[in-house]
mmCIF file with all atom_site columns, C-alpha atoms in Angstrom:
data_model
loop_
_atom_site.group_PDB
_atom_site.id
_atom_site.type_symbol
_atom_site.label_atom_id
_atom_site.label_alt_id
_atom_site.label_comp_id
_atom_site.label_asym_id
_atom_site.label_entity_id
_atom_site.label_seq_id
_atom_site.pdbx_PDB_ins_code
_atom_site.Cartn_x
_atom_site.Cartn_y
_atom_site.Cartn_z
_atom_site.occupancy
_atom_site.B_iso_or_equiv
_atom_site.pdbx_formal_charge
_atom_site.auth_seq_id
_atom_site.auth_comp_id
_atom_site.auth_asym_id
_atom_site.auth_atom_id
_atom_site.pdbx_PDB_model_num
ATOM 1   C CA . UNK A 1 1   ? -4.953  20.281  -0.010  1.00 0.00 ? 1   UNK A CA 1
ATOM 2   C CA . UNK A 1 2   ? -6.175  23.136  2.208   1.00 0.00 ? 2   UNK A CA 1
ATOM 3   C CA . UNK A 1 3   ? -3.742  25.884  3.176   1.00 0.00 ? 3   UNK A CA 1
ATOM 4   C CA . UNK A 1 4   ? -3.005  25.048  6.798   1.00 0.00 ? 4   UNK A CA 1
ATOM 5   C CA . UNK A 1 5   ? -0.314  26.471  9.054   1.00 0.00 ? 5   UNK A CA 1
ATOM 6   C CA . UNK A 1 6   ? 1.446   23.117  9.500   1.00 0.00 ? 6   UNK A CA 1
ATOM 7   C CA . UNK A 1 7   ? 0.755   21.691  6.039   1.00 0.00 ? 7   UNK A CA 1
ATOM 8   C CA . UNK A 1 8   ? 4.448   21.011  5.400   1.00 0.00 ? 8   UNK A CA 1
ATOM 9   C CA . UNK A 1 9   ? 4.726   19.017  8.623   1.00 0.00 ? 9   UNK A CA 1
ATOM 10  C CA . UNK A 1 10  ? 1.770   16.814  7.677   1.00 0.00 ? 10  UNK A CA 1
ATOM 11  C CA . UNK A 1 11  ? 3.155   16.197  4.195   1.00 0.00 ? 11  UNK A CA 1
ATOM 12  C CA . UNK A 1 12  ? 6.582   15.294  5.558   1.00 0.00 ? 12  UNK A CA 1
ATOM 13  C CA . UNK A 1 13  ? 5.145   12.987  8.224   1.00 0.00 ? 13  UNK A CA 1
ATOM 14  C CA . UNK A 1 14  ? 3.022   11.155  5.646   1.00 0.00 ? 14  UNK A CA 1
ATOM 15  C CA . UNK A 1 15  ? 5.950   10.769  3.252   1.00 0.00 ? 15  UNK A CA 1
ATOM 16  C CA . UNK A 1 16  ? 8.630   9.848   5.809   1.00 0.00 ? 16  UNK A CA 1
ATOM 17  C CA . UNK A 1 17  ? 7.867   6.077   5.853   1.00 0.00 ? 17  UNK A CA 1
ATOM 18  C CA . UNK A 1 18  ? 8.294   5.959   2.065   1.00 0.00 ? 18  UNK A CA 1
ATOM 19  C CA . UNK A 1 19  ? 11.911  7.141   2.208   1.00 0.00 ? 19  UNK A CA 1
ATOM 20  C CA . UNK A 1 20  ? 12.915  4.928   5.146   1.00 0.00 ? 20  UNK A CA 1
ATOM 21  C CA . UNK A 1 21  ? 14.479  1.617   4.163   1.00 0.00 ? 21  UNK A CA 1
ATOM 22  C CA . UNK A 1 22  ? 11.996  -1.251  3.870   1.00 0.00 ? 22  UNK A CA 1
ATOM 23  C CA . UNK A 1 23  ? 14.204  -3.386  6.099   1.00 0.00 ? 23  UNK A CA 1
ATOM 24  C CA . UNK A 1 24  ? 14.219  -0.750  8.856   1.00 0.00 ? 24  UNK A CA 1
ATOM 25  C CA . UNK A 1 25  ? 10.449  -0.320  8.680   1.00 0.00 ? 25  UNK A CA 1
ATOM 26  C CA . UNK A 1 26  ? 9.917   -4.082  8.732   1.00 0.00 ? 26  UNK A CA 1
ATOM 27  C CA . UNK A 1 27  ? 12.138  -4.577  11.791  1.00 0.00 ? 27  UNK A CA 1
ATOM 28  C CA . UNK A 1 28  ? 10.387  -1.680  13.540  1.00 0.00 ? 28  UNK A CA 1
ATOM 29  C CA . UNK A 1 29  ? 6.961   -3.202  12.894  1.00 0.00 ? 29  UNK A CA 1
ATOM 30  C CA . UNK A 1 30  ? 8.222   -6.642  13.895  1.00 0.00 ? 30  UNK A CA 1
ATOM 31  C CA . UNK A 1 31  ? 9.031   -5.147  17.293  1.00 0.00 ? 31  UNK A CA 1
ATOM 32  C CA . UNK A 1 32  ? 5.649   -3.400  17.459  1.00 0.00 ? 32  UNK A CA 1
ATOM 33  C CA . UNK A 1 33  ? 3.905   -6.716  16.723  1.00 0.00 ? 33  UNK A CA 1
ATOM 34  C CA . UNK A 1 34  ? 5.834   -8.645  19.406  1.00 0.00 ? 34  UNK A CA 1
ATOM 35  C CA . UNK A 1 35  ? 3.504   -10.866 21.452  1.00 0.00 ? 35  UNK A CA 1
ATOM 36  C CA . UNK A 1 36  ? 4.875   -10.136 24.939  1.00 0.00 ? 36  UNK A CA 1
ATOM 37  C CA . UNK A 1 37  ? 6.763   -6.869  24.577  1.00 0.00 ? 37  UNK A CA 1
ATOM 38  C CA . UNK A 1 38  ? 5.199   -5.352  21.461  1.00 0.00 ? 38  UNK A CA 1
ATOM 39  C CA . UNK A 1 39  ? 3.714   -1.896  21.816  1.00 0.00 ? 39  UNK A CA 1
ATOM 40  C CA . UNK A 1 40  ? 0.490   -2.864  20.039  1.00 0.00 ? 40  UNK A CA 1
ATOM 41  C CA . UNK A 1 41  ? -0.236  -5.777  22.385  1.00 0.00 ? 41  UNK A CA 1
ATOM 42  C CA . UNK A 1 42  ? 0.659   -3.640  25.392  1.00 0.00 ? 42  UNK A CA 1
ATOM 43  C CA . UNK A 1 43  ? -1.871  -1.050  24.224  1.00 0.00 ? 43  UNK A CA 1
ATOM 44  C CA . UNK A 1 44  ? -4.496  -3.761  23.714  1.00 0.00 ? 44  UNK A CA 1
ATOM 45  C CA . UNK A 1 45  ? -3.797  -5.145  27.197  1.00 0.00 ? 45  UNK A CA 1
ATOM 46  C CA . UNK A 1 46  ? -4.066  -1.646  28.648  1.00 0.00 ? 46  UNK A CA 1
ATOM 47  C CA . UNK A 1 47  ? -7.518  -1.362  27.089  1.00 0.00 ? 47  UNK A CA 1
ATOM 48  C CA . UNK A 1 48  ? -8.522  -4.683  28.636  1.00 0.00 ? 48  UNK A CA 1
ATOM 49  C CA . UNK A 1 49  ? -8.415  -6.571  25.349  1.00 0.00 ? 49  UNK A CA 1
ATOM 50  C CA . UNK A 1 50  ? -6.549  -9.805  24.743  1.00 0.00 ? 50  UNK A CA 1
ATOM 51  C CA . UNK A 1 51  ? -3.146  -10.008 23.112  1.00 0.00 ? 51  UNK A CA 1
ATOM 52  C CA . UNK A 1 52  ? -3.007  -10.921 19.439  1.00 0.00 ? 52  UNK A CA 1
ATOM 53  C CA . UNK A 1 53  ? -0.438  -13.285 17.937  1.00 0.00 ? 53  UNK A CA 1
ATOM 54  C CA . UNK A 1 54  ? 0.302   -10.903 15.086  1.00 0.00 ? 54  UNK A CA 1
ATOM 55  C CA . UNK A 1 55  ? 3.116   -12.837 13.443  1.00 0.00 ? 55  UNK A CA 1
ATOM 56  C CA . UNK A 1 56  ? 2.632   -16.366 14.765  1.00 0.00 ? 56  UNK A CA 1
ATOM 57  C CA . UNK A 1 57  ? -1.019  -16.945 13.880  1.00 0.00 ? 57  UNK A CA 1
ATOM 58  C CA . UNK A 1 58  ? -1.719  -18.098 10.341  1.00 0.00 ? 58  UNK A CA 1
ATOM 59  C CA . UNK A 1 59  ? -5.043  -16.225 10.445  1.00 0.00 ? 59  UNK A CA 1
ATOM 60  C CA . UNK A 1 60  ? -3.576  -12.839 11.377  1.00 0.00 ? 60  UNK A CA 1
ATOM 61  C CA . UNK A 1 61  ? -0.003  -12.766 10.049  1.00 0.00 ? 61  UNK A CA 1
ATOM 62  C CA . UNK A 1 62  ? -0.760  -11.708 6.469   1.00 0.00 ? 62  UNK A CA 1
ATOM 63  C CA . UNK A 1 63  ? -3.169  -9.015  7.697   1.00 0.00 ? 63  UNK A CA 1
ATOM 64  C CA . UNK A 1 64  ? -0.410  -7.674  9.959   1.00 0.00 ? 64  UNK A CA 1
ATOM 65  C CA . UNK A 1 65  ? 2.060   -7.585  7.067   1.00 0.00 ? 65  UNK A CA 1
ATOM 66  C CA . UNK A 1 66  ? -0.501  -5.911  4.787   1.00 0.00 ? 66  UNK A CA 1
ATOM 67  C CA . UNK A 1 67  ? -1.191  -3.226  7.419   1.00 0.00 ? 67  UNK A CA 1
ATOM 68  C CA . UNK A 1 68  ? 2.518   -2.510  7.733   1.00 0.00 ? 68  UNK A CA 1
ATOM 69  C CA . UNK A 1 69  ? 3.039   -2.386  3.954   1.00 0.00 ? 69  UNK A CA 1
ATOM 70  C CA . UNK A 1 70  ? 0.046   -0.051  3.599   1.00 0.00 ? 70  UNK A CA 1
ATOM 71  C CA . UNK A 1 71  ? 1.414   2.254   6.304   1.00 0.00 ? 71  UNK A CA 1
ATOM 72  C CA . UNK A 1 72  ? 4.781   2.352   4.554   1.00 0.00 ? 72  UNK A CA 1
ATOM 73  C CA . UNK A 1 73  ? 3.366   3.243   1.128   1.00 0.00 ? 73  UNK A CA 1
ATOM 74  C CA . UNK A 1 74  ? 0.405   5.475   1.961   1.00 0.00 ? 74  UNK A CA 1
ATOM 75  C CA . UNK A 1 75  ? 2.618   8.582   1.932   1.00 0.00 ? 75  UNK A CA 1
ATOM 76  C CA . UNK A 1 76  ? 3.420   8.144   -1.748  1.00 0.00 ? 76  UNK A CA 1
ATOM 77  C CA . UNK A 1 77  ? -0.262  7.757   -2.547  1.00 0.00 ? 77  UNK A CA 1
ATOM 78  C CA . UNK A 1 78  ? -1.124  10.873  -0.518  1.00 0.00 ? 78  UNK A CA 1
ATOM 79  C CA . UNK A 1 79  ? 1.464   12.889  -2.463  1.00 0.00 ? 79  UNK A CA 1
ATOM 80  C CA . UNK A 1 80  ? 0.087   11.620  -5.783  1.00 0.00 ? 80  UNK A CA 1
ATOM 81  C CA . UNK A 1 81  ? -3.462  12.577  -4.785  1.00 0.00 ? 81  UNK A CA 1
ATOM 82  C CA . UNK A 1 82  ? -2.225  16.002  -3.662  1.00 0.00 ? 82  UNK A CA 1
ATOM 83  C CA . UNK A 1 83  ? -0.682  16.533  -7.096  1.00 0.00 ? 83  UNK A CA 1
ATOM 84  C CA . UNK A 1 84  ? -4.052  15.694  -8.646  1.00 0.00 ? 84  UNK A CA 1
ATOM 85  C CA . UNK A 1 85  ? -5.921  17.998  -6.276  1.00 0.00 ? 85  UNK A CA 1
ATOM 86  C CA . UNK A 1 86  ? -3.558  20.892  -6.876  1.00 0.00 ? 86  UNK A CA 1
ATOM 87  C CA . UNK A 1 87  ? -4.012  20.586  -10.628 1.00 0.00 ? 87  UNK A CA 1
ATOM 88  C CA . UNK A 1 88  ? -7.653  21.693  -10.309 1.00 0.00 ? 88  UNK A CA 1
ATOM 89  C CA . UNK A 1 89  ? -8.012  25.456  -10.804 1.00 0.00 ? 89  UNK A CA 1
ATOM 90  C CA . UNK A 1 90  ? -9.838  27.186  -7.952  1.00 0.00 ? 90  UNK A CA 1
ATOM 91  C CA . UNK A 1 91  ? -12.041 28.890  -10.557 1.00 0.00 ? 91  UNK A CA 1
ATOM 92  C CA . UNK A 1 92  ? -13.756 25.532  -11.233 1.00 0.00 ? 92  UNK A CA 1
ATOM 93  C CA . UNK A 1 93  ? -14.965 25.365  -7.639  1.00 0.00 ? 93  UNK A CA 1
ATOM 94  C CA . UNK A 1 94  ? -15.975 29.026  -7.705  1.00 0.00 ? 94  UNK A CA 1
ATOM 95  C CA . UNK A 1 95  ? -18.017 28.444  -10.867 1.00 0.00 ? 95  UNK A CA 1
ATOM 96  C CA . UNK A 1 96  ? -19.650 25.417  -9.236  1.00 0.00 ? 96  UNK A CA 1
ATOM 97  C CA . UNK A 1 97  ? -20.566 27.562  -6.219  1.00 0.00 ? 97  UNK A CA 1
ATOM 98  C CA . UNK A 1 98  ? -22.180 30.124  -8.525  1.00 0.00 ? 98  UNK A CA 1
ATOM 99  C CA . UNK A 1 99  ? -24.186 27.324  -10.177 1.00 0.00 ? 99  UNK A CA 1
ATOM 100 C CA . UNK A 1 100 ? -25.340 26.103  -6.755  1.00 0.00 ? 100 UNK A CA 1
ATOM 101 C CA . UNK A 1 101 ? -23.444 22.806  -6.678  1.00 0.00 ? 101 UNK A CA 1
ATOM 102 C CA . UNK A 1 102 ? -23.248 21.020  -3.348  1.00 0.00 ? 102 UNK A CA 1
ATOM 103 C CA . UNK A 1 103 ? -20.109 19.365  -1.946  1.00 0.00 ? 103 UNK A CA 1
ATOM 104 C CA . UNK A 1 104 ? -20.940 15.960  -3.450  1.00 0.00 ? 104 UNK A CA 1
ATOM 105 C CA . UNK A 1 105 ? -21.500 17.444  -6.929  1.00 0.00 ? 105 UNK A CA 1
ATOM 106 C CA . UNK A 1 106 ? -18.199 19.335  -6.734  1.00 0.00 ? 106 UNK A CA 1
ATOM 107 C CA . UNK A 1 107 ? -16.418 16.139  -5.768  1.00 0.00 ? 107 UNK A CA 1
ATOM 108 C CA . UNK A 1 108 ? -18.170 14.025  -8.422  1.00 0.00 ? 108 UNK A CA 1
ATOM 109 C CA . UNK A 1 109 ? -17.844 16.403  -11.366 1.00 0.00 ? 109 UNK A CA 1
ATOM 110 C CA . UNK A 1 110 ? -14.672 18.392  -10.578 1.00 0.00 ? 110 UNK A CA 1
ATOM 111 C CA . UNK A 1 111 ? -12.408 16.672  -8.061  1.00 0.00 ? 111 UNK A CA 1
ATOM 112 C CA . UNK A 1 112 ? -12.834 13.031  -9.084  1.00 0.00 ? 112 UNK A CA 1
ATOM 113 C CA . UNK A 1 113 ? -12.157 13.590  -12.809 1.00 0.00 ? 113 UNK A CA 1
ATOM 114 C CA . UNK A 1 114 ? -9.115  15.692  -11.883 1.00 0.00 ? 114 UNK A CA 1
ATOM 115 C CA . UNK A 1 115 ? -7.572  13.005  -9.679  1.00 0.00 ? 115 UNK A CA 1
ATOM 116 C CA . UNK A 1 116 ? -8.531  10.119  -11.978 1.00 0.00 ? 116 UNK A CA 1
ATOM 117 C CA . UNK A 1 117 ? -5.041  9.905   -13.576 1.00 0.00 ? 117 UNK A CA 1
ATOM 118 C CA . UNK A 1 118 ? -3.503  9.814   -10.099 1.00 0.00 ? 118 UNK A CA 1
ATOM 119 C CA . UNK A 1 119 ? -6.055  7.229   -9.000  1.00 0.00 ? 119 UNK A CA 1
ATOM 120 C CA . UNK A 1 120 ? -4.955  5.083   -11.929 1.00 0.00 ? 120 UNK A CA 1
ATOM 121 C CA . UNK A 1 121 ? -1.313  5.533   -10.904 1.00 0.00 ? 121 UNK A CA 1
ATOM 122 C CA . UNK A 1 122 ? -2.082  4.571   -7.288  1.00 0.00 ? 122 UNK A CA 1
ATOM 123 C CA . UNK A 1 123 ? -3.998  1.455   -8.370  1.00 0.00 ? 123 UNK A CA 1
ATOM 124 C CA . UNK A 1 124 ? -1.132  0.386   -10.642 1.00 0.00 ? 124 UNK A CA 1
ATOM 125 C CA . UNK A 1 125 ? 1.566   1.049   -8.030  1.00 0.00 ? 125 UNK A CA 1
ATOM 126 C CA . UNK A 1 126 ? -0.339  -0.709  -5.251  1.00 0.00 ? 126 UNK A CA 1
ATOM 127 C CA . UNK A 1 127 ? -1.046  -3.704  -7.501  1.00 0.00 ? 127 UNK A CA 1
ATOM 128 C CA . UNK A 1 128 ? 2.603   -4.028  -8.454  1.00 0.00 ? 128 UNK A CA 1
ATOM 129 C CA . UNK A 1 129 ? 3.610   -3.505  -4.816  1.00 0.00 ? 129 UNK A CA 1
ATOM 130 C CA . UNK A 1 130 ? 1.213   -6.199  -3.664  1.00 0.00 ? 130 UNK A CA 1
ATOM 131 C CA . UNK A 1 131 ? 2.488   -8.654  -6.238  1.00 0.00 ? 131 UNK A CA 1
ATOM 132 C CA . UNK A 1 132 ? 6.133   -7.937  -5.426  1.00 0.00 ? 132 UNK A CA 1
ATOM 133 C CA . UNK A 1 133 ? 5.877   -8.155  -1.631  1.00 0.00 ? 133 UNK A CA 1
ATOM 134 C CA . UNK A 1 134 ? 9.150   -9.717  -0.479  1.00 0.00 ? 134 UNK A CA 1
ATOM 135 C CA . UNK A 1 135 ? 11.056  -7.885  2.261   1.00 0.00 ? 135 UNK A CA 1
ATOM 136 C CA . UNK A 1 136 ? 8.166   -7.792  4.717   1.00 0.00 ? 136 UNK A CA 1
ATOM 137 C CA . UNK A 1 137 ? 7.254   -11.497 4.836   1.00 0.00 ? 137 UNK A CA 1
ATOM 138 C CA . UNK A 1 138 ? 10.904  -12.555 4.479   1.00 0.00 ? 138 UNK A CA 1
ATOM 139 C CA . UNK A 1 139 ? 12.045  -10.616 7.543   1.00 0.00 ? 139 UNK A CA 1
ATOM 140 C CA . UNK A 1 140 ? 8.917   -10.847 9.691   1.00 0.00 ? 140 UNK A CA 1
ATOM 141 C CA . UNK A 1 141 ? 7.872   -14.461 9.263   1.00 0.00 ? 141 UNK A CA 1
ATOM 142 C CA . UNK A 1 142 ? 10.024  -16.130 6.621   1.00 0.00 ? 142 UNK A CA 1
ATOM 143 C CA . UNK A 1 143 ? 6.795   -17.077 4.839   1.00 0.00 ? 143 UNK A CA 1
ATOM 144 C CA . UNK A 1 144 ? 5.244   -18.760 7.858   1.00 0.00 ? 144 UNK A CA 1
ATOM 145 C CA . UNK A 1 145 ? 3.342   -19.665 9.896   1.00 0.00 ? 145 UNK A CA 1
ATOM 146 C CA . UNK A 1 146 ? 2.198   -22.577 7.742   1.00 0.00 ? 146 UNK A CA 1
ATOM 147 C CA . UNK A 1 147 ? 3.131   -20.632 4.575   1.00 0.00 ? 147 UNK A CA 1
ATOM 148 C CA . UNK A 1 148 ? 0.330   -18.139 5.296   1.00 0.00 ? 148 UNK A CA 1
ATOM 149 C CA . UNK A 1 149 ? 2.582   -15.185 4.432   1.00 0.00 ? 149 UNK A CA 1
ATOM 150 C CA . UNK A 1 150 ? 4.391   -16.825 1.532   1.00 0.00 ? 150 UNK A CA 1
ATOM 151 C CA . UNK A 1 151 ? 4.149   -14.183 -1.183  1.00 0.00 ? 151 UNK A CA 1
ATOM 152 C CA . UNK A 1 152 ? 4.858   -14.962 -4.830  1.00 0.00 ? 152 UNK A CA 1
ATOM 153 C CA . UNK A 1 153 ? 8.254   -13.237 -4.729  1.00 0.00 ? 153 UNK A CA 1
ATOM 154 C CA . UNK A 1 154 ? 9.237   -15.049 -1.536  1.00 0.00 ? 154 UNK A CA 1
ATOM 155 C CA . UNK A 1 155 ? 8.183   -18.357 -3.088  1.00 0.00 ? 155 UNK A CA 1
ATOM 156 C CA . UNK A 1 156 ? 10.343  -17.666 -6.155  1.00 0.00 ? 156 UNK A CA 1
ATOM 157 C CA . UNK A 1 157 ? 13.257  -16.719 -3.896  1.00 0.00 ? 157 UNK A CA 1
ATOM 158 C CA . UNK A 1 158 ? 12.905  -19.883 -1.801  1.00 0.00 ? 158 UNK A CA 1
ATOM 159 C CA . UNK A 1 159 ? 12.751  -22.061 -4.896  1.00 0.00 ? 159 UNK A CA 1
ATOM 160 C CA . UNK A 1 160 ? 16.005  -20.534 -6.152  1.00 0.00 ? 160 UNK A CA 1
ATOM 161 C CA . UNK A 1 161 ? 18.103  -20.092 -3.034  1.00 0.00 ? 161 UNK A CA 1
ATOM 162 C CA . UNK A 1 162 ? 16.796  -22.629 -0.531  1.00 0.00 ? 162 UNK A CA 1
ATOM 163 C CA . UNK A 1 163 ? 15.861  -25.548 -2.785  1.00 0.00 ? 163 UNK A CA 1
ATOM 164 C CA . UNK A 1 164 ? 18.264  -24.663 -5.655  1.00 0.00 ? 164 UNK A CA 1
ATOM 165 C CA . UNK A 1 165 ? 15.603  -25.062 -8.346  1.00 0.00 ? 165 UNK A CA 1
ATOM 166 C CA . UNK A 1 166 ? 17.091  -22.276 -10.450 1.00 0.00 ? 166 UNK A CA 1
ATOM 167 C CA . UNK A 1 167 ? 15.358  -23.135 -13.731 1.00 0.00 ? 167 UNK A CA 1
ATOM 168 C CA . UNK A 1 168 ? 11.964  -23.457 -12.065 1.00 0.00 ? 168 UNK A CA 1
ATOM 169 C CA . UNK A 1 169 ? 12.524  -20.202 -10.207 1.00 0.00 ? 169 UNK A CA 1
ATOM 170 C CA . UNK A 1 170 ? 13.555  -18.363 -13.391 1.00 0.00 ? 170 UNK A CA 1
ATOM 171 C CA . UNK A 1 171 ? 10.479  -19.695 -15.180 1.00 0.00 ? 171 UNK A CA 1
ATOM 172 C CA . UNK A 1 172 ? 8.275   -18.523 -12.320 1.00 0.00 ? 172 UNK A CA 1
ATOM 173 C CA . UNK A 1 173 ? 9.919   -15.098 -12.426 1.00 0.00 ? 173 UNK A CA 1
ATOM 174 C CA . UNK A 1 174 ? 9.244   -14.678 -16.140 1.00 0.00 ? 174 UNK A CA 1
ATOM 175 C CA . UNK A 1 175 ? 5.682   -15.961 -15.777 1.00 0.00 ? 175 UNK A CA 1
ATOM 176 C CA . UNK A 1 176 ? 5.122   -13.628 -12.859 1.00 0.00 ? 176 UNK A CA 1
ATOM 177 C CA . UNK A 1 177 ? 6.429   -10.605 -14.788 1.00 0.00 ? 177 UNK A CA 1
ATOM 178 C CA . UNK A 1 178 ? 4.054   -11.418 -17.665 1.00 0.00 ? 178 UNK A CA 1
ATOM 179 C CA . UNK A 1 179 ? 1.176   -11.859 -15.194 1.00 0.00 ? 179 UNK A CA 1
ATOM 180 C CA . UNK A 1 180 ? 1.832   -8.462  -13.605 1.00 0.00 ? 180 UNK A CA 1
ATOM 181 C CA . UNK A 1 181 ? 1.972   -6.820  -17.052 1.00 0.00 ? 181 UNK A CA 1
ATOM 182 C CA . UNK A 1 182 ? -1.354  -8.443  -17.981 1.00 0.00 ? 182 UNK A CA 1
ATOM 183 C CA . UNK A 1 183 ? -3.017  -7.317  -14.752 1.00 0.00 ? 183 UNK A CA 1
ATOM 184 C CA . UNK A 1 184 ? -1.759  -3.761  -15.264 1.00 0.00 ? 184 UNK A CA 1
ATOM 185 C CA . UNK A 1 185 ? -2.969  -3.801  -18.894 1.00 0.00 ? 185 UNK A CA 1
ATOM 186 C CA . UNK A 1 186 ? -6.434  -4.974  -17.807 1.00 0.00 ? 186 UNK A CA 1
ATOM 187 C CA . UNK A 1 187 ? -6.570  -2.265  -15.129 1.00 0.00 ? 187 UNK A CA 1
ATOM 188 C CA . UNK A 1 188 ? -5.475  0.368   -17.642 1.00 0.00 ? 188 UNK A CA 1
ATOM 189 C CA . UNK A 1 189 ? -8.111  -0.792  -20.116 1.00 0.00 ? 189 UNK A CA 1
ATOM 190 C CA . UNK A 1 190 ? -10.841 -0.812  -17.455 1.00 0.00 ? 190 UNK A CA 1
ATOM 191 C CA . UNK A 1 191 ? -9.974  2.663   -16.187 1.00 0.00 ? 191 UNK A CA 1
ATOM 192 C CA . UNK A 1 192 ? -9.691  4.172   -19.678 1.00 0.00 ? 192 UNK A CA 1
ATOM 193 C CA . UNK A 1 193 ? -13.052 2.693   -20.705 1.00 0.00 ? 193 UNK A CA 1
ATOM 194 C CA . UNK A 1 194 ? -14.603 3.923   -17.468 1.00 0.00 ? 194 UNK A CA 1
ATOM 195 C CA . UNK A 1 195 ? -13.638 7.476   -18.474 1.00 0.00 ? 195 UNK A CA 1
ATOM 196 C CA . UNK A 1 196 ? -15.649 7.177   -21.679 1.00 0.00 ? 196 UNK A CA 1
#
């Protein structure tokens, strides 16, 4: 939120992954995670560390997909937090300085309450995004290895279009939508009561 010379560049570079197609980002990261020719494993080998089976190990595959999904969406969350930070008048911080507040007190009593609505928005968006993860596991692993990256949306898709259980898949979709609404309602209730 500070006024830096290249502030626009940093904002654009954080937000760029958000506007790139999810399929493009997923294919890019699939290449980065490649066991033999992937850039990440080459860097690890260059540092003298062993290669990691990012997408073929059931222990690591979901972590790899989560890292990629986080990288893709963090720009949106940064922009939302910036909106919250810019809504705080500078006079609040000046008054806190006059009162002798330290950096932690300014953060706790000025900054955090100001970004609380944006924090709520980020929690809701990331929860919905986590529940609706589909493109990433579908393209990168197809739900494998050993169903370790089988997200709820991918499971519903497979039930409908691979096993042709359309009724079961539709029921799961409705149940899942209700579940997401309940989780969001609980989060909203918890955050609103935390404010009081």
